[in-house]
Amino acid sequence: MELREFILLTHLATGASPTVAHNVMVAIADGAPAVDQTLVDAAPARSRARLLRWLNEPMHRAQRQALCAHTQYMTIVDSDYPERLRMIEQPPLVLFYAGHPELLHMSSVGIVGARSGGEYSEQALAQLLPALSPNVAIISGLAKGAD
């Protein structure tokens, strides 16, 4: 399996566990192959049986193949992965995106708030957003509300 697909598998199979992500990346850096067993070995012992069942479920394999073919994503090993994210303590292994990934390399601002923003959120955003330079990308989790 390609390294990109293996990293996507790690993300999907472990629920984006930072511990497993770290262990997998250390194993890959140490020369471990991008195979299911490397992922299982990177998981805590208490999680390995559940992870093996998940990996052997045909529906999950089909889901992963569909994601690889039809979803826009980048992994930490891709050249277009944002360098700013690589520098944090526990960077996400996978970024799913909609739109233009080159915007990830611009100056950016993230606005965090309530999912069901009220009148105050609307007023605060109405004051903040017009003051932004057109060369600043807004980062969003794509949830409803101010985040």
JSON list of C-alpha atoms in Angstrom, two decimals:
[
{"chain": "A", "resi": 1, "resn": "MET", "atom": "CA", "xyz": [0.00, 0.00, 0.00]},
{"chain": "A", "resi": 2, "resn": "GLU", "atom": "CA", "xyz": [1.23, 3.52, -0.74]},
{"chain": "A", "resi": 3, "resn": "LEU", "atom": "CA", "xyz": [2.35, 5.60, 2.24]},
{"chain": "A", "resi": 4, "resn": "ARG", "atom": "CA", "xyz": [-0.41, 8.20, 1.63]},
{"chain": "A", "resi": 5, "resn": "GLU", "atom": "CA", "xyz": [-3.10, 5.53, 1.73]},
{"chain": "A", "resi": 6, "resn": "PHE", "atom": "CA", "xyz": [-1.51, 3.98, 4.82]},
{"chain": "A", "resi": 7, "resn": "ILE", "atom": "CA", "xyz": [-1.63, 7.32, 6.62]},
{"chain": "A", "resi": 8, "resn": "LEU", "atom": "CA", "xyz": [-5.29, 7.75, 5.66]},
{"chain": "A", "resi": 9, "resn": "LEU", "atom": "CA", "xyz": [-5.92, 4.22, 6.98]},
{"chain": "A", "resi": 10, "resn": "THR", "atom": "CA", "xyz": [-4.20, 5.13, 10.25]},
{"chain": "A", "resi": 11, "resn": "HIS", "atom": "CA", "xyz": [-6.44, 8.17, 10.59]},
{"chain": "A", "resi": 12, "resn": "LEU", "atom": "CA", "xyz": [-9.66, 6.29, 9.80]},
{"chain": "A", "resi": 13, "resn": "ALA", "atom": "CA", "xyz": [-8.96, 3.11, 11.76]},
{"chain": "A", "resi": 14, "resn": "THR", "atom": "CA", "xyz": [-7.88, 4.81, 14.97]},
{"chain": "A", "resi": 15, "resn": "GLY", "atom": "CA", "xyz": [-10.21, 7.77, 15.08]},
{"chain": "A", "resi": 16, "resn": "ALA", "atom": "CA", "xyz": [-7.22, 10.09, 14.55]},
{"chain": "A", "resi": 17, "resn": "SER", "atom": "CA", "xyz": [-5.57, 8.96, 17.80]},
{"chain": "A", "resi": 18, "resn": "PRO", "atom": "CA", "xyz": [-2.55, 11.19, 18.45]},
{"chain": "A", "resi": 19, "resn": "THR", "atom": "CA", "xyz": [-0.76, 8.37, 20.30]},
{"chain": "A", "resi": 20, "resn": "VAL", "atom": "CA", "xyz": [-1.13, 5.90, 17.44]},
{"chain": "A", "resi": 21, "resn": "ALA", "atom": "CA", "xyz": [-0.30, 8.61, 14.89]},
{"chain": "A", "resi": 22, "resn": "HIS", "atom": "CA", "xyz": [2.96, 9.35, 16.70]},
{"chain": "A", "resi": 23, "resn": "ASN", "atom": "CA", "xyz": [3.82, 5.65, 17.03]},
{"chain": "A", "resi": 24, "resn": "VAL", "atom": "CA", "xyz": [3.08, 5.00, 13.35]},
{"chain": "A", "resi": 25, "resn": "MET", "atom": "CA", "xyz": [5.22, 7.91, 12.18]},
{"chain": "A", "resi": 26, "resn": "VAL", "atom": "CA", "xyz": [8.12, 6.75, 14.39]},
{"chain": "A", "resi": 27, "resn": "ALA", "atom": "CA", "xyz": [7.78, 3.21, 13.01]},
{"chain": "A", "resi": 28, "resn": "ILE", "atom": "CA", "xyz": [7.73, 4.48, 9.40]},
{"chain": "A", "resi": 29, "resn": "ALA", "atom": "CA", "xyz": [10.77, 6.69, 10.08]},
{"chain": "A", "resi": 30, "resn": "ASP", "atom": "CA", "xyz": [12.53, 3.62, 11.49]},
{"chain": "A", "resi": 31, "resn": "GLY", "atom": "CA", "xyz": [11.85, 1.70, 8.27]},
{"chain": "A", "resi": 32, "resn": "ALA", "atom": "CA", "xyz": [8.65, -0.22, 9.08]},
{"chain": "A", "resi": 33, "resn": "PRO", "atom": "CA", "xyz": [6.58, -1.03, 5.99]},
{"chain": "A", "resi": 34, "resn": "ALA", "atom": "CA", "xyz": [3.24, 0.68, 5.29]},
{"chain": "A", "resi": 35, "resn": "VAL", "atom": "CA", "xyz": [1.15, -2.42, 6.07]},
{"chain": "A", "resi": 36, "resn": "ASP", "atom": "CA", "xyz": [-1.71, -3.24, 8.43]},
{"chain": "A", "resi": 37, "resn": "GLN", "atom": "CA", "xyz": [0.61, -4.97, 10.92]},
{"chain": "A", "resi": 38, "resn": "THR", "atom": "CA", "xyz": [2.64, -1.79, 11.42]},
{"chain": "A", "resi": 39, "resn": "LEU", "atom": "CA", "xyz": [-0.57, 0.00, 12.37]},
{"chain": "A", "resi": 40, "resn": "VAL", "atom": "CA", "xyz": [-1.62, -2.79, 14.74]},
{"chain": "A", "resi": 41, "resn": "ASP", "atom": "CA", "xyz": [1.81, -2.82, 16.38]},
{"chain": "A", "resi": 42, "resn": "ALA", "atom": "CA", "xyz": [1.60, 0.97, 16.89]},
{"chain": "A", "resi": 43, "resn": "ALA", "atom": "CA", "xyz": [-1.72, 0.72, 18.76]},
{"chain": "A", "resi": 44, "resn": "PRO", "atom": "CA", "xyz": [-1.95, 0.23, 22.52]},
{"chain": "A", "resi": 45, "resn": "ALA", "atom": "CA", "xyz": [-2.24, -3.47, 23.42]},
{"chain": "A", "resi": 46, "resn": "ARG", "atom": "CA", "xyz": [-5.79, -3.00, 24.73]},
{"chain": "A", "resi": 47, "resn": "SER", "atom": "CA", "xyz": [-6.92, -1.70, 21.29]},
{"chain": "A", "resi": 48, "resn": "ARG", "atom": "CA", "xyz": [-5.27, -4.22, 18.99]},
{"chain": "A", "resi": 49, "resn": "ALA", "atom": "CA", "xyz": [-8.06, -6.82, 18.81]},
{"chain": "A", "resi": 50, "resn": "ARG", "atom": "CA", "xyz": [-10.65, -4.16, 17.98]},
{"chain": "A", "resi": 51, "resn": "LEU", "atom": "CA", "xyz": [-8.34, -2.60, 15.42]},
{"chain": "A", "resi": 52, "resn": "LEU", "atom": "CA", "xyz": [-7.74, -5.96, 13.73]},
{"chain": "A", "resi": 53, "resn": "ARG", "atom": "CA", "xyz": [-11.51, -6.53, 13.48]},
{"chain": "A", "resi": 54, "resn": "TRP", "atom": "CA", "xyz": [-11.91, -3.06, 11.94]},
{"chain": "A", "resi": 55, "resn": "LEU", "atom": "CA", "xyz": [-9.12, -3.67, 9.43]},
{"chain": "A", "resi": 56, "resn": "ASN", "atom": "CA", "xyz": [-10.65, -6.97, 8.32]},
{"chain": "A", "resi": 57, "resn": "GLU", "atom": "CA", "xyz": [-14.15, -5.57, 7.84]},
{"chain": "A", "resi": 58, "resn": "PRO", "atom": "CA", "xyz": [-14.82, -5.42, 4.05]},
{"chain": "A", "resi": 59, "resn": "MET", "atom": "CA", "xyz": [-17.05, -2.36, 4.44]},
{"chain": "A", "resi": 60, "resn": "HIS", "atom": "CA", "xyz": [-14.14, -0.38, 5.92]},
{"chain": "A", "resi": 61, "resn": "ARG", "atom": "CA", "xyz": [-11.82, -1.37, 3.08]},
{"chain": "A", "resi": 62, "resn": "ALA", "atom": "CA", "xyz": [-14.43, -0.21, 0.56]},
{"chain": "A", "resi": 63, "resn": "GLN", "atom": "CA", "xyz": [-14.88, 3.04, 2.48]},
{"chain": "A", "resi": 64, "resn": "ARG", "atom": "CA", "xyz": [-11.13, 3.71, 2.44]},
{"chain": "A", "resi": 65, "resn": "GLN", "atom": "CA", "xyz": [-10.90, 2.99, -1.30]},
{"chain": "A", "resi": 66, "resn": "ALA", "atom": "CA", "xyz": [-13.81, 5.36, -1.99]},
{"chain": "A", "resi": 67, "resn": "LEU", "atom": "CA", "xyz": [-12.21, 8.10, 0.11]},
{"chain": "A", "resi": 68, "resn": "CYS", "atom": "CA", "xyz": [-8.91, 7.69, -1.72]},
{"chain": "A", "resi": 69, "resn": "ALA", "atom": "CA", "xyz": [-10.63, 7.98, -5.07]},
{"chain": "A", "resi": 70, "resn": "HIS", "atom": "CA", "xyz": [-13.25, 10.67, -4.41]},
{"chain": "A", "resi": 71, "resn": "THR", "atom": "CA", "xyz": [-12.20, 12.89, -1.49]},
{"chain": "A", "resi": 72, "resn": "GLN", "atom": "CA", "xyz": [-9.77, 15.76, -1.42]},
{"chain": "A", "resi": 73, "resn": "TYR", "atom": "CA", "xyz": [-7.20, 15.19, 1.30]},
{"chain": "A", "resi": 74, "resn": "MET", "atom": "CA", "xyz": [-3.54, 15.63, 2.00]},
{"chain": "A", "resi": 75, "resn": "THR", "atom": "CA", "xyz": [-1.31, 13.80, 4.42]},
{"chain": "A", "resi": 76, "resn": "ILE", "atom": "CA", "xyz": [1.62, 14.88, 6.53]},
{"chain": "A", "resi": 77, "resn": "VAL", "atom": "CA", "xyz": [4.01, 13.33, 3.99]},
{"chain": "A", "resi": 78, "resn": "ASP", "atom": "CA", "xyz": [2.65, 15.34, 1.06]},
{"chain": "A", "resi": 79, "resn": "SER", "atom": "CA", "xyz": [4.74, 18.28, -0.14]},
{"chain": "A", "resi": 80, "resn": "ASP", "atom": "CA", "xyz": [1.73, 20.64, 0.00]},
{"chain": "A", "resi": 81, "resn": "TYR", "atom": "CA", "xyz": [1.01, 19.87, 3.68]},
{"chain": "A", "resi": 82, "resn": "PRO", "atom": "CA", "xyz": [1.29, 23.19, 5.57]},
{"chain": "A", "resi": 83, "resn": "GLU", "atom": "CA", "xyz": [4.70, 23.62, 7.20]},
{"chain": "A", "resi": 84, "resn": "ARG", "atom": "CA", "xyz": [3.11, 25.49, 10.13]},
{"chain": "A", "resi": 85, "resn": "LEU", "atom": "CA", "xyz": [1.15, 22.35, 11.02]},
{"chain": "A", "resi": 86, "resn": "ARG", "atom": "CA", "xyz": [4.22, 20.12, 10.75]},
{"chain": "A", "resi": 87, "resn": "MET", "atom": "CA", "xyz": [5.83, 22.19, 13.51]},
{"chain": "A", "resi": 88, "resn": "ILE", "atom": "CA", "xyz": [3.16, 21.64, 16.17]},
{"chain": "A", "resi": 89, "resn": "GLU", "atom": "CA", "xyz": [3.55, 18.94, 18.80]},
{"chain": "A", "resi": 90, "resn": "GLN", "atom": "CA", "xyz": [0.86, 16.60, 17.45]},
{"chain": "A", "resi": 91, "resn": "PRO", "atom": "CA", "xyz": [0.11, 17.54, 13.84]},
{"chain": "A", "resi": 92, "resn": "PRO", "atom": "CA", "xyz": [-2.89, 15.91, 12.19]},
{"chain": "A", "resi": 93, "resn": "LEU", "atom": "CA", "xyz": [-1.83, 13.12, 9.85]},
{"chain": "A", "resi": 94, "resn": "VAL", "atom": "CA", "xyz": [-4.62, 13.91, 7.39]},
{"chain": "A", "resi": 95, "resn": "LEU", "atom": "CA", "xyz": [-6.32, 17.12, 6.31]},
{"chain": "A", "resi": 96, "resn": "PHE", "atom": "CA", "xyz": [-9.58, 16.83, 4.41]},
{"chain": "A", "resi": 97, "resn": "TYR", "atom": "CA", "xyz": [-10.42, 19.95, 2.44]},
{"chain": "A", "resi": 98, "resn": "ALA", "atom": "CA", "xyz": [-12.87, 21.55, 0.08]},
{"chain": "A", "resi": 99, "resn": "GLY", "atom": "CA", "xyz": [-11.68, 24.27, -2.23]},
{"chain": "A", "resi": 100, "resn": "HIS", "atom": "CA", "xyz": [-8.17, 25.49, -2.82]},
{"chain": "A", "resi": 101, "resn": "PRO", "atom": "CA", "xyz": [-5.39, 23.88, -0.76]},
{"chain": "A", "resi": 102, "resn": "GLU", "atom": "CA", "xyz": [-2.89, 26.54, -1.81]},
{"chain": "A", "resi": 103, "resn": "LEU", "atom": "CA", "xyz": [-4.73, 28.89, 0.57]},
{"chain": "A", "resi": 104, "resn": "LEU", "atom": "CA", "xyz": [-3.21, 26.88, 3.43]},
{"chain": "A", "resi": 105, "resn": "HIS", "atom": "CA", "xyz": [0.11, 28.57, 2.72]},
{"chain": "A", "resi": 106, "resn": "MET", "atom": "CA", "xyz": [-1.22, 32.13, 3.04]},
{"chain": "A", "resi": 107, "resn": "SER", "atom": "CA", "xyz": [-1.47, 34.21, 6.18]},
{"chain": "A", "resi": 108, "resn": "SER", "atom": "CA", "xyz": [-4.58, 33.00, 7.92]},
{"chain": "A", "resi": 109, "resn": "VAL", "atom": "CA", "xyz": [-6.97, 33.53, 10.79]},
{"chain": "A", "resi": 110, "resn": "GLY", "atom": "CA", "xyz": [-9.20, 31.05, 12.56]},
{"chain": "A", "resi": 111, "resn": "ILE", "atom": "CA", "xyz": [-12.25, 32.31, 14.38]},
{"chain": "A", "resi": 112, "resn": "VAL", "atom": "CA", "xyz": [-13.45, 30.05, 17.16]},
{"chain": "A", "resi": 113, "resn": "GLY", "atom": "CA", "xyz": [-16.88, 30.42, 18.70]},
{"chain": "A", "resi": 114, "resn": "ALA", "atom": "CA", "xyz": [-20.13, 28.71, 19.45]},
{"chain": "A", "resi": 115, "resn": "ARG", "atom": "CA", "xyz": [-21.64, 26.33, 16.95]},
{"chain": "A", "resi": 116, "resn": "SER", "atom": "CA", "xyz": [-24.94, 28.13, 17.37]},
{"chain": "A", "resi": 117, "resn": "GLY", "atom": "CA", "xyz": [-23.61, 31.66, 17.35]},
{"chain": "A", "resi": 118, "resn": "GLY", "atom": "CA", "xyz": [-26.03, 34.30, 18.48]},
{"chain": "A", "resi": 119, "resn": "GLU", "atom": "CA", "xyz": [-26.36, 38.02, 17.99]},
{"chain": "A", "resi": 120, "resn": "TYR", "atom": "CA", "xyz": [-23.04, 38.74, 19.72]},
{"chain": "A", "resi": 121, "resn": "SER", "atom": "CA", "xyz": [-21.20, 36.40, 17.33]},
{"chain": "A", "resi": 122, "resn": "GLU", "atom": "CA", "xyz": [-22.76, 38.12, 14.35]},
{"chain": "A", "resi": 123, "resn": "GLN", "atom": "CA", "xyz": [-21.78, 41.57, 15.67]},
{"chain": "A", "resi": 124, "resn": "ALA", "atom": "CA", "xyz": [-18.22, 40.50, 16.47]},
{"chain": "A", "resi": 125, "resn": "LEU", "atom": "CA", "xyz": [-17.73, 38.94, 13.04]},
{"chain": "A", "resi": 126, "resn": "ALA", "atom": "CA", "xyz": [-19.24, 41.98, 11.34]},
{"chain": "A", "resi": 127, "resn": "GLN", "atom": "CA", "xyz": [-16.53, 44.09, 13.00]},
{"chain": "A", "resi": 128, "resn": "LEU", "atom": "CA", "xyz": [-13.61, 41.69, 12.54]},
{"chain": "A", "resi": 129, "resn": "LEU", "atom": "CA", "xyz": [-14.05, 40.41, 9.02]},
{"chain": "A", "resi": 130, "resn": "PRO", "atom": "CA", "xyz": [-14.16, 43.68, 7.04]},
{"chain": "A", "resi": 131, "resn": "ALA", "atom": "CA", "xyz": [-10.84, 44.69, 8.63]},
{"chain": "A", "resi": 132, "resn": "LEU", "atom": "CA", "xyz": [-9.05, 41.63, 7.25]},
{"chain": "A", "resi": 133, "resn": "SER", "atom": "CA", "xyz": [-6.77, 42.00, 4.29]},
{"chain": "A", "resi": 134, "resn": "PRO", "atom": "CA", "xyz": [-8.01, 40.24, 1.15]},
{"chain": "A", "resi": 135, "resn": "ASN", "atom": "CA", "xyz": [-4.75, 38.24, 1.31]},
{"chain": "A", "resi": 136, "resn": "VAL", "atom": "CA", "xyz": [-5.75, 36.48, 4.55]},
{"chain": "A", "resi": 137, "resn": "ALA", "atom": "CA", "xyz": [-7.40, 33.07, 4.39]},
{"chain": "A", "resi": 138, "resn": "ILE", "atom": "CA", "xyz": [-10.11, 32.22, 6.91]},
{"chain": "A", "resi": 139, "resn": "ILE", "atom": "CA", "xyz": [-9.72, 28.76, 8.41]},
{"chain": "A", "resi": 140, "resn": "SER", "atom": "CA", "xyz": [-12.92, 26.98, 9.32]},
{"chain": "A", "resi": 141, "resn": "GLY", "atom": "CA", "xyz": [-13.90, 23.58, 10.61]},
{"chain": "A", "resi": 142, "resn": "LEU", "atom": "CA", "xyz": [-16.88, 23.83, 8.24]},
{"chain": "A", "resi": 143, "resn": "ALA", "atom": "CA", "xyz": [-19.34, 23.55, 11.14]},
{"chain": "A", "resi": 144, "resn": "LYS", "atom": "CA", "xyz": [-22.39, 25.76, 11.41]},
{"chain": "A", "resi": 145, "resn": "GLY", "atom": "CA", "xyz": [-21.73, 28.82, 13.56]},
{"chain": "A", "resi": 146, "resn": "ALA", "atom": "CA", "xyz": [-18.75, 31.03, 14.28]},
{"chain": "A", "resi": 147, "resn": "ASP", "atom": "CA", "xyz": [-16.04, 28.40, 14.25]}
]
